[in-house]
């Protein structure tokens, strides 16, 4: 047994010494492993029309501004600043501008993958100035007016519509007494129609959910169509788009972080400074009365109510 112990000790002594851990300075100088951003997807980005496209790689963290920069860097766009990516929802015959800070993976997640109709297209638009990151308002805009609302397919009703409290409200009268809540801009956005839609007024627009249709029990709640004249329609489209930008900023502020800025680099939470108090101003006595520790002498003279189980009875043995 002693011989076996001697052999074990000898083997341990023959092992090479463990190298020391690297210093923090050395660790900080080592190249950092890139953060995984999920799977990479090949996405076609059409430019101007459906005849020309560029294939780019997007991840779950790629926003519309990243793609605009990439395509512009290849010399395919000018530097006018008016270019935006549009979500072309061909299954509904409509489109909308995608803000520069919106994630393309979130937009395409609402598409019907079986039809393979929808696409992204880069086009110049005057809306780029209203929907830029710097143009997000400090409060949600409001808007109101008469519109024709398509309550059912082909059935139009005149309604008073209001944009307020980050949603759309409809009523039969402009007093709003019988108003109903139509949709919230937390998951709805404004869309232009790209194909003819029979309507009582020349301009047609819609609000459609940015979520997948499968999340709705009633498909009629997924899309709301309106009609009015051109001037009023432009006002409604702009107001709804800007209000949606405000909601995105308030509810998903991480989208507005600068490219390359991680959540750990964000400004930490702060607390108000603690007020200084002099030692002389503090109370000398404790704030609560603490009884002395339990000891047997403190209970020697305690008497109990006659009849109590704790009362000492005659004949009981003394401790």
XYZ file of C-alpha atoms in Angstrom:
319
model
C 0.000 0.000 0.000
C 2.884 2.384 0.885
C 4.500 1.623 -2.458
C 1.310 2.547 -4.335
C 1.097 5.857 -2.439
C 4.713 6.646 -3.279
C 4.054 6.026 -6.999
C 0.994 8.312 -6.939
C 2.903 11.117 -5.245
C 5.734 10.749 -7.735
C 3.311 11.065 -10.675
C 1.817 14.203 -9.239
C 5.240 15.733 -8.743
C 6.181 14.937 -12.357
C 3.200 16.894 -13.809
C 4.138 20.220 -15.424
C 3.073 23.324 -13.494
C -0.235 24.946 -14.461
C 0.410 28.136 -16.457
C -0.850 31.355 -14.832
C -4.074 32.978 -16.022
C -3.648 35.875 -18.465
C -3.857 39.364 -17.019
C -6.928 41.561 -17.695
C -4.815 43.690 -20.037
C -4.032 40.652 -22.190
C -7.653 39.493 -22.170
C -8.917 42.905 -23.321
C -6.432 42.893 -26.223
C -7.618 39.522 -27.531
C -9.995 39.630 -30.545
C -13.605 39.361 -29.470
C -15.798 36.601 -30.828
C -18.489 38.160 -33.051
C -21.988 38.121 -31.570
C -24.306 35.735 -33.364
C -27.133 37.576 -35.092
C -29.090 34.505 -36.105
C -29.339 32.860 -39.506
C -28.351 34.770 -42.637
C -31.028 34.956 -45.329
C -30.572 35.845 -48.987
C -33.145 38.558 -49.763
C -33.955 40.147 -53.097
C -34.201 43.944 -52.976
C -35.849 45.382 -56.097
C -34.745 48.831 -57.249
C -37.293 51.162 -58.819
C -39.426 48.402 -60.313
C -39.708 44.629 -60.466
C -37.265 44.372 -63.392
C -34.050 45.052 -61.469
C -32.954 43.685 -58.103
C -29.952 43.196 -55.900
C -29.518 40.207 -53.574
C -28.317 41.073 -50.082
C -27.728 39.062 -46.942
C -29.927 40.038 -44.013
C -30.084 38.835 -40.426
C -32.517 39.419 -37.600
C -30.618 42.655 -36.834
C -30.591 44.140 -40.362
C -32.711 47.266 -40.714
C -33.862 49.129 -43.801
C -31.206 51.818 -43.388
C -28.443 49.200 -43.505
C -29.686 47.942 -46.887
C -30.046 51.460 -48.313
C -26.441 52.183 -47.307
C -25.225 48.918 -48.841
C -26.975 49.459 -52.163
C -25.952 53.131 -52.295
C -22.342 52.114 -51.620
C -22.466 49.970 -54.753
C -23.276 53.055 -56.804
C -26.855 52.021 -57.534
C -28.484 54.985 -55.708
C -27.747 58.677 -55.542
C -27.132 60.481 -52.249
C -30.324 62.556 -52.336
C -31.590 61.012 -49.099
C -35.046 60.429 -50.541
C -34.684 56.656 -50.997
C -36.722 54.291 -48.867
C -37.470 50.593 -48.896
C -41.140 49.790 -49.523
C -42.913 46.688 -48.362
C -44.791 45.560 -51.470
C -47.752 43.498 -50.220
C -48.872 42.132 -53.552
C -51.287 39.659 -51.939
C -53.364 42.700 -50.902
C -52.371 45.032 -53.733
C -50.787 47.662 -51.485
C -47.471 48.970 -50.219
C -45.978 51.092 -47.460
C -42.617 52.767 -46.762
C -40.376 50.922 -44.308
C -38.663 53.275 -41.870
C -34.872 53.201 -41.816
C -34.780 51.738 -38.285
C -37.328 48.942 -38.907
C -35.971 45.388 -39.007
C -36.611 43.710 -42.352
C -36.929 40.289 -40.697
C -39.827 41.609 -38.593
C -41.560 42.970 -41.690
C -41.235 39.758 -43.705
C -42.372 37.662 -40.722
C -45.956 38.791 -41.379
C -45.915 37.583 -45.001
C -47.680 34.480 -46.216
C -44.724 32.248 -47.083
C -46.895 29.953 -49.213
C -47.743 32.628 -51.780
C -44.260 34.141 -52.204
C -45.752 37.328 -53.622
C -44.453 40.066 -51.353
C -41.152 41.840 -51.830
C -38.952 44.762 -50.810
C -38.424 47.598 -53.276
C -36.260 50.730 -53.056
C -37.933 53.870 -54.419
C -37.540 57.640 -53.964
C -40.322 59.230 -51.922
C -40.979 62.606 -50.263
C -42.006 60.668 -47.145
C -38.345 59.964 -46.375
C -38.046 63.351 -44.676
C -41.102 62.789 -42.445
C -40.165 59.246 -41.469
C -36.463 59.679 -40.753
C -34.997 58.857 -37.367
C -34.471 62.567 -36.660
C -38.093 63.471 -37.484
C -39.776 61.381 -34.777
C -42.138 63.799 -32.986
C -42.067 64.483 -29.260
C -45.781 63.688 -29.024
C -48.167 61.595 -31.056
C -50.001 63.622 -33.746
C -53.795 63.789 -33.924
C -56.053 63.988 -36.965
C -59.794 63.914 -37.649
C -62.259 64.155 -40.511
C -64.949 62.447 -42.576
C -64.036 59.318 -44.568
C -65.790 56.516 -46.385
C -65.159 53.260 -44.525
C -65.493 49.856 -46.192
C -67.285 47.950 -43.438
C -67.698 44.919 -45.711
C -66.346 44.096 -49.141
C -68.068 46.592 -51.462
C -70.165 48.173 -48.691
C -69.155 51.735 -47.816
C -70.363 53.863 -44.899
C -69.644 57.495 -44.136
C -67.875 57.787 -40.799
C -66.158 60.391 -38.656
C -62.638 59.132 -37.977
C -60.195 60.365 -35.356
C -56.526 59.587 -34.885
C -55.751 60.006 -31.201
C -54.371 58.064 -28.238
C -52.186 56.056 -30.676
C -55.204 54.514 -32.420
C -58.089 55.063 -34.836
C -61.689 55.663 -33.712
C -64.870 55.643 -35.822
C -68.282 57.176 -35.138
C -71.424 58.025 -37.119
C -71.411 61.617 -35.835
C -68.616 64.099 -35.330
C -69.603 64.382 -31.659
C -68.041 60.977 -31.055
C -70.766 59.768 -28.700
C -71.195 56.433 -30.494
C -67.521 55.942 -31.376
C -65.884 52.545 -31.609
C -62.201 51.685 -31.370
C -60.914 50.408 -34.720
C -57.215 49.587 -34.339
C -54.044 50.437 -32.429
C -50.916 51.785 -34.087
C -48.846 49.454 -31.931
C -49.376 46.823 -34.634
C -51.068 48.673 -37.529
C -49.571 50.880 -40.235
C -50.793 52.909 -43.221
C -50.713 51.444 -46.744
C -51.170 52.822 -50.258
C -53.136 50.809 -52.799
C -51.129 49.772 -55.867
C -54.007 48.357 -57.919
C -57.517 49.671 -58.597
C -60.013 49.316 -55.768
C -63.634 50.242 -56.410
C -64.548 53.080 -54.047
C -66.910 56.087 -53.782
C -64.020 58.611 -53.646
C -60.914 58.859 -55.865
C -58.297 58.168 -53.151
C -58.114 54.839 -51.305
C -55.816 53.901 -48.444
C -55.758 51.270 -45.721
C -54.472 50.381 -42.302
C -53.192 46.816 -42.088
C -51.729 44.861 -39.222
C -47.977 44.337 -39.177
C -48.544 40.954 -37.499
C -49.375 37.691 -39.220
C -52.977 37.074 -40.239
C -53.047 33.840 -38.218
C -53.056 35.886 -34.992
C -56.550 37.224 -35.758
C -59.679 35.254 -34.971
C -61.689 37.488 -37.304
C -59.960 38.242 -40.617
C -62.045 41.437 -40.947
C -60.019 42.959 -38.090
C -56.760 42.511 -40.010
C -57.371 45.175 -42.682
C -59.402 48.413 -42.765
C -59.985 50.307 -46.043
C -60.926 53.995 -46.384
C -61.748 56.355 -49.242
C -61.675 60.155 -49.532
C -60.377 62.879 -51.835
C -56.674 63.111 -52.690
C -55.843 66.031 -50.391
C -57.502 64.511 -47.339
C -55.995 61.121 -48.131
C -52.456 62.496 -48.218
C -53.089 64.105 -44.830
C -54.370 60.860 -43.342
C -51.486 58.797 -44.694
C -48.862 61.200 -43.368
C -50.526 61.535 -39.954
C -50.876 57.773 -39.444
C -47.304 57.065 -40.581
C -45.844 59.694 -38.254
C -48.019 58.523 -35.344
C -46.798 54.983 -35.936
C -43.199 56.256 -35.844
C -43.877 57.803 -32.449
C -45.323 54.521 -31.127
C -42.311 52.569 -32.408
C -39.974 55.004 -30.687
C -41.784 54.699 -27.358
C -42.419 50.946 -27.382
C -39.313 49.660 -29.169
C -36.624 52.179 -28.336
C -33.888 49.607 -29.042
C -34.574 50.073 -32.774
C -33.226 53.610 -32.517
C -29.822 52.604 -31.117
C -26.983 53.575 -33.400
C -25.457 50.889 -35.569
C -22.867 48.944 -33.584
C -24.130 50.143 -30.229
C -24.963 47.260 -27.947
C -27.449 47.264 -25.111
C -24.562 47.184 -22.627
C -23.379 50.519 -24.016
C -26.729 52.147 -23.455
C -26.997 54.805 -20.809
C -27.564 53.081 -17.464
C -30.411 53.857 -15.135
C -29.648 56.611 -12.672
C -31.004 57.400 -9.247
C -31.368 60.705 -7.510
C -28.534 61.711 -5.217
C -28.819 60.762 -1.559
C -29.160 63.732 0.752
C -26.293 64.149 3.164
C -27.144 64.233 6.854
C -24.789 65.180 9.644
C -24.102 62.666 12.370
C -25.212 65.167 14.998
C -28.626 65.386 13.361
C -29.296 61.685 13.677
C -31.409 60.425 16.601
C -29.398 58.988 19.472
C -32.074 56.538 20.581
C -33.077 53.602 18.395
C -36.260 53.958 16.385
C -37.836 50.870 18.010
C -37.698 49.412 21.505
C -35.860 46.118 21.632
C -36.689 43.940 24.675
C -33.810 42.426 26.659
C -32.745 38.852 25.909
C -34.814 36.101 27.447
C -33.505 34.750 30.747
C -34.968 32.577 33.415
C -34.846 35.261 36.141
C -37.205 37.456 34.161
C -39.935 34.811 34.433
C -39.554 33.709 38.021
C -42.120 36.159 39.347
C -44.581 35.770 36.503
C -48.022 34.560 37.613
C -50.660 33.089 35.354
C -54.413 33.372 35.411
C -56.069 30.670 37.576
C -57.368 27.891 35.378
C -54.713 28.490 32.760
C -52.752 25.492 31.560
C -49.614 27.421 32.439
C -50.753 28.098 36.010
C -48.835 26.100 38.582
C -51.055 23.601 40.310
C -50.573 22.330 43.810
C -48.783 19.061 43.929
C -46.876 19.706 40.718
C -43.232 18.683 41.043
C -40.782 21.561 41.340
C -38.179 21.815 38.627
